[in-house]
């Protein structure tokens, strides 16, 4: 009885590892599903191959490497980071940084435009310091209240 429990526990461990690996491998026939979710003949064969590799004692890393060598890097859902995929991995960061830079520039420009207009307006006109200050106070927009989309 103890050997049956050990054997069933071993089978559960193998099954759990196989499912974990299968969820990270793309079906080469359908392309949009993992081999765990696909019923294509190739997916069934790959699931069997993975279970056989686990039974022979190979690690997950070795199995992924074998699949990558046999079917190419596109078979894995998470391609490794190298020179070829650097643009793909870094593009969200670059786009977010550029958008943040544009936003910061627009905010800065929006705040300084009013002061520049006021100074240009006041430059050629002979005004007292008090009149200049009043002019700047009038031309400076009030601080904007943060308005969230869900507020009216």
PDB file of C-alpha atoms in Angstrom:
ATOM      1  CA  UNK A   1       0.000   0.000   0.000  1.00  0.00           C
ATOM      2  CA  UNK A   2       2.859   2.369   0.819  1.00  0.00           C
ATOM      3  CA  UNK A   3       4.390   1.833  -2.619  1.00  0.00           C
ATOM      4  CA  UNK A   4       1.046   2.575  -4.278  1.00  0.00           C
ATOM      5  CA  UNK A   5       0.825   5.862  -2.348  1.00  0.00           C
ATOM      6  CA  UNK A   6       4.387   6.732  -3.264  1.00  0.00           C
ATOM      7  CA  UNK A   7       3.745   5.824  -6.898  1.00  0.00           C
ATOM      8  CA  UNK A   8       0.559   7.919  -7.065  1.00  0.00           C
ATOM      9  CA  UNK A   9       2.346  10.833  -5.376  1.00  0.00           C
ATOM     10  CA  UNK A  10       5.175  10.519  -7.906  1.00  0.00           C
ATOM     11  CA  UNK A  11       2.622  10.517 -10.747  1.00  0.00           C
ATOM     12  CA  UNK A  12       0.961  13.642  -9.332  1.00  0.00           C
ATOM     13  CA  UNK A  13       4.310  15.418  -9.163  1.00  0.00           C
ATOM     14  CA  UNK A  14       5.127  14.431 -12.750  1.00  0.00           C
ATOM     15  CA  UNK A  15       1.665  15.542 -13.879  1.00  0.00           C
ATOM     16  CA  UNK A  16       1.967  18.898 -12.094  1.00  0.00           C
ATOM     17  CA  UNK A  17       5.402  19.567 -13.634  1.00  0.00           C
ATOM     18  CA  UNK A  18       4.183  18.511 -17.078  1.00  0.00           C
ATOM     19  CA  UNK A  19       1.167  20.816 -16.864  1.00  0.00           C
ATOM     20  CA  UNK A  20       3.368  23.702 -15.710  1.00  0.00           C
ATOM     21  CA  UNK A  21       5.701  23.231 -18.657  1.00  0.00           C
ATOM     22  CA  UNK A  22       2.832  22.661 -21.104  1.00  0.00           C
ATOM     23  CA  UNK A  23       1.191  25.966 -20.182  1.00  0.00           C
ATOM     24  CA  UNK A  24       4.384  27.787 -21.230  1.00  0.00           C
ATOM     25  CA  UNK A  25       4.772  26.041 -24.600  1.00  0.00           C
ATOM     26  CA  UNK A  26       2.894  27.304 -27.667  1.00  0.00           C
ATOM     27  CA  UNK A  27       1.131  24.818 -29.912  1.00  0.00           C
ATOM     28  CA  UNK A  28       3.006  24.809 -33.224  1.00  0.00           C
ATOM     29  CA  UNK A  29      -0.155  23.987 -35.172  1.00  0.00           C
ATOM     30  CA  UNK A  30      -2.651  26.493 -33.732  1.00  0.00           C
ATOM     31  CA  UNK A  31      -0.172  29.119 -32.490  1.00  0.00           C
ATOM     32  CA  UNK A  32      -2.610  30.903 -30.204  1.00  0.00           C
ATOM     33  CA  UNK A  33      -2.990  28.173 -27.576  1.00  0.00           C
ATOM     34  CA  UNK A  34      -0.634  26.419 -25.238  1.00  0.00           C
ATOM     35  CA  UNK A  35      -0.143  22.717 -25.826  1.00  0.00           C
ATOM     36  CA  UNK A  36      -2.004  22.133 -22.562  1.00  0.00           C
ATOM     37  CA  UNK A  37      -5.151  23.775 -23.970  1.00  0.00           C
ATOM     38  CA  UNK A  38      -4.856  22.459 -27.522  1.00  0.00           C
ATOM     39  CA  UNK A  39      -6.241  19.167 -28.848  1.00  0.00           C
ATOM     40  CA  UNK A  40      -4.089  19.164 -31.993  1.00  0.00           C
ATOM     41  CA  UNK A  41      -2.085  16.017 -32.726  1.00  0.00           C
ATOM     42  CA  UNK A  42       1.189  17.902 -32.347  1.00  0.00           C
ATOM     43  CA  UNK A  43       0.119  19.186 -28.907  1.00  0.00           C
ATOM     44  CA  UNK A  44      -0.757  15.672 -27.737  1.00  0.00           C
ATOM     45  CA  UNK A  45       2.632  14.406 -28.913  1.00  0.00           C
ATOM     46  CA  UNK A  46       4.466  17.303 -27.232  1.00  0.00           C
ATOM     47  CA  UNK A  47       2.651  16.689 -23.932  1.00  0.00           C
ATOM     48  CA  UNK A  48       3.685  13.013 -24.141  1.00  0.00           C
ATOM     49  CA  UNK A  49       7.273  14.034 -24.960  1.00  0.00           C
ATOM     50  CA  UNK A  50       7.364  16.351 -21.937  1.00  0.00           C
ATOM     51  CA  UNK A  51       6.075  13.625 -19.596  1.00  0.00           C
ATOM     52  CA  UNK A  52       8.632  11.165 -20.995  1.00  0.00           C
ATOM     53  CA  UNK A  53      11.442  13.700 -20.494  1.00  0.00           C
ATOM     54  CA  UNK A  54      10.326  14.291 -16.889  1.00  0.00           C
ATOM     55  CA  UNK A  55      10.288  10.534 -16.236  1.00  0.00           C
ATOM     56  CA  UNK A  56      13.876  10.274 -17.513  1.00  0.00           C
ATOM     57  CA  UNK A  57      14.875  12.803 -14.849  1.00  0.00           C
ATOM     58  CA  UNK A  58      15.442  15.943 -16.914  1.00  0.00           C
ATOM     59  CA  UNK A  59      14.948  19.349 -15.316  1.00  0.00           C
ATOM     60  CA  UNK A  60      12.425  21.906 -16.562  1.00  0.00           C
ATOM     61  CA  UNK A  61      15.250  24.015 -17.975  1.00  0.00           C
ATOM     62  CA  UNK A  62      16.600  21.070 -19.984  1.00  0.00           C
ATOM     63  CA  UNK A  63      13.125  20.307 -21.353  1.00  0.00           C
ATOM     64  CA  UNK A  64      12.585  23.938 -22.414  1.00  0.00           C
ATOM     65  CA  UNK A  65      16.018  23.947 -24.055  1.00  0.00           C
ATOM     66  CA  UNK A  66      15.234  20.736 -25.968  1.00  0.00           C
ATOM     67  CA  UNK A  67      11.888  22.116 -27.160  1.00  0.00           C
ATOM     68  CA  UNK A  68      13.555  25.348 -28.220  1.00  0.00           C
ATOM     69  CA  UNK A  69      16.262  23.469 -30.138  1.00  0.00           C
ATOM     70  CA  UNK A  70      13.717  21.222 -31.870  1.00  0.00           C
ATOM     71  CA  UNK A  71      11.002  23.775 -32.675  1.00  0.00           C
ATOM     72  CA  UNK A  72      12.671  27.186 -32.421  1.00  0.00           C
ATOM     73  CA  UNK A  73      12.358  29.995 -29.901  1.00  0.00           C
ATOM     74  CA  UNK A  74       8.795  30.836 -30.953  1.00  0.00           C
ATOM     75  CA  UNK A  75       7.501  27.662 -29.311  1.00  0.00           C
ATOM     76  CA  UNK A  76       8.071  29.268 -25.893  1.00  0.00           C
ATOM     77  CA  UNK A  77       5.646  31.918 -24.648  1.00  0.00           C
ATOM     78  CA  UNK A  78       8.416  33.792 -22.800  1.00  0.00           C
ATOM     79  CA  UNK A  79      11.380  34.190 -25.154  1.00  0.00           C
ATOM     80  CA  UNK A  80      14.728  34.816 -23.519  1.00  0.00           C
ATOM     81  CA  UNK A  81      16.245  38.289 -23.337  1.00  0.00           C
ATOM     82  CA  UNK A  82      19.054  38.710 -25.855  1.00  0.00           C
ATOM     83  CA  UNK A  83      20.183  41.206 -28.457  1.00  0.00           C
ATOM     84  CA  UNK A  84      17.515  40.131 -30.961  1.00  0.00           C
ATOM     85  CA  UNK A  85      14.618  40.460 -28.520  1.00  0.00           C
ATOM     86  CA  UNK A  86      15.905  43.526 -26.645  1.00  0.00           C
ATOM     87  CA  UNK A  87      13.775  45.929 -28.684  1.00  0.00           C
ATOM     88  CA  UNK A  88      10.687  43.839 -28.008  1.00  0.00           C
ATOM     89  CA  UNK A  89      11.332  43.700 -24.253  1.00  0.00           C
ATOM     90  CA  UNK A  90      12.390  47.349 -23.895  1.00  0.00           C
ATOM     91  CA  UNK A  91       9.808  48.991 -26.181  1.00  0.00           C
ATOM     92  CA  UNK A  92       7.141  49.400 -23.437  1.00  0.00           C
ATOM     93  CA  UNK A  93       9.684  51.133 -21.194  1.00  0.00           C
ATOM     94  CA  UNK A  94      10.891  53.380 -24.016  1.00  0.00           C
ATOM     95  CA  UNK A  95       7.331  54.304 -25.038  1.00  0.00           C
ATOM     96  CA  UNK A  96       6.313  55.017 -21.432  1.00  0.00           C
ATOM     97  CA  UNK A  97       9.426  57.160 -20.935  1.00  0.00           C
ATOM     98  CA  UNK A  98       8.752  59.125 -24.116  1.00  0.00           C
ATOM     99  CA  UNK A  99       5.102  59.654 -23.133  1.00  0.00           C
ATOM    100  CA  UNK A 100       6.191  60.801 -19.662  1.00  0.00           C
ATOM    101  CA  UNK A 101       8.699  63.199 -21.200  1.00  0.00           C
ATOM    102  CA  UNK A 102       6.105  64.693 -23.541  1.00  0.00           C
ATOM    103  CA  UNK A 103       3.648  65.045 -20.648  1.00  0.00           C
ATOM    104  CA  UNK A 104       6.265  66.749 -18.421  1.00  0.00           C
ATOM    105  CA  UNK A 105       7.281  69.089 -21.252  1.00  0.00           C
ATOM    106  CA  UNK A 106       3.658  70.043 -21.926  1.00  0.00           C
ATOM    107  CA  UNK A 107       3.031  70.710 -18.220  1.00  0.00           C
ATOM    108  CA  UNK A 108       6.170  72.855 -17.994  1.00  0.00           C
ATOM    109  CA  UNK A 109       5.272  74.726 -21.162  1.00  0.00           C
ATOM    110  CA  UNK A 110       1.703  75.272 -20.002  1.00  0.00           C
ATOM    111  CA  UNK A 111       2.864  76.818 -16.732  1.00  0.00           C
ATOM    112  CA  UNK A 112       5.546  79.051 -18.255  1.00  0.00           C
ATOM    113  CA  UNK A 113       3.581  80.323 -21.277  1.00  0.00           C
ATOM    114  CA  UNK A 114       1.411  82.646 -19.190  1.00  0.00           C
ATOM    115  CA  UNK A 115       4.412  84.195 -17.474  1.00  0.00           C
ATOM    116  CA  UNK A 116       6.194  84.721 -20.784  1.00  0.00           C
ATOM    117  CA  UNK A 117       3.104  86.364 -22.276  1.00  0.00           C
ATOM    118  CA  UNK A 118       2.742  88.602 -19.242  1.00  0.00           C
ATOM    119  CA  UNK A 119       6.400  89.624 -19.359  1.00  0.00           C
ATOM    120  CA  UNK A 120       6.235  90.315 -23.100  1.00  0.00           C
ATOM    121  CA  UNK A 121       3.116  92.385 -22.601  1.00  0.00           C
ATOM    122  CA  UNK A 122       4.603  94.350 -19.736  1.00  0.00           C
ATOM    123  CA  UNK A 123       8.099  94.860 -21.227  1.00  0.00           C
ATOM    124  CA  UNK A 124       7.487  97.795 -23.517  1.00  0.00           C
ATOM    125  CA  UNK A 125       4.895  99.514 -21.360  1.00  0.00           C
ATOM    126  CA  UNK A 126       6.030 101.985 -18.706  1.00  0.00           C
ATOM    127  CA  UNK A 127       4.341 100.626 -15.554  1.00  0.00           C
ATOM    128  CA  UNK A 128       5.100 101.002 -11.887  1.00  0.00           C
ATOM    129  CA  UNK A 129       6.230  97.892 -10.025  1.00  0.00           C
ATOM    130  CA  UNK A 130       2.803  97.629  -8.369  1.00  0.00           C
ATOM    131  CA  UNK A 131       1.059  97.783 -11.759  1.00  0.00           C
ATOM    132  CA  UNK A 132       3.437  95.164 -13.175  1.00  0.00           C
ATOM    133  CA  UNK A 133       2.684  92.854 -10.245  1.00  0.00           C
ATOM    134  CA  UNK A 134      -1.068  93.372 -10.667  1.00  0.00           C
ATOM    135  CA  UNK A 135      -0.747  92.577 -14.381  1.00  0.00           C
ATOM    136  CA  UNK A 136       1.157  89.363 -13.668  1.00  0.00           C
ATOM    137  CA  UNK A 137      -1.385  88.365 -11.008  1.00  0.00           C
ATOM    138  CA  UNK A 138      -4.221  88.899 -13.481  1.00  0.00           C
ATOM    139  CA  UNK A 139      -2.556  86.933 -16.255  1.00  0.00           C
ATOM    140  CA  UNK A 140      -1.448  84.019 -14.116  1.00  0.00           C
ATOM    141  CA  UNK A 141      -4.075  81.255 -14.285  1.00  0.00           C
ATOM    142  CA  UNK A 142      -5.329  79.787 -11.013  1.00  0.00           C
ATOM    143  CA  UNK A 143      -3.946  76.433  -9.906  1.00  0.00           C
ATOM    144  CA  UNK A 144      -5.864  73.653 -11.616  1.00  0.00           C
ATOM    145  CA  UNK A 145      -7.930  71.333  -9.475  1.00  0.00           C
ATOM    146  CA  UNK A 146      -7.311  67.655 -10.158  1.00  0.00           C
ATOM    147  CA  UNK A 147     -10.404  66.268 -11.783  1.00  0.00           C
ATOM    148  CA  UNK A 148     -10.666  62.510 -12.036  1.00  0.00           C
ATOM    149  CA  UNK A 149     -12.715  60.891 -14.831  1.00  0.00           C
ATOM    150  CA  UNK A 150     -15.270  59.499 -12.402  1.00  0.00           C
ATOM    151  CA  UNK A 151     -15.977  62.903 -10.835  1.00  0.00           C
ATOM    152  CA  UNK A 152     -18.430  65.363 -12.367  1.00  0.00           C
TER     153      UNK A 152
END
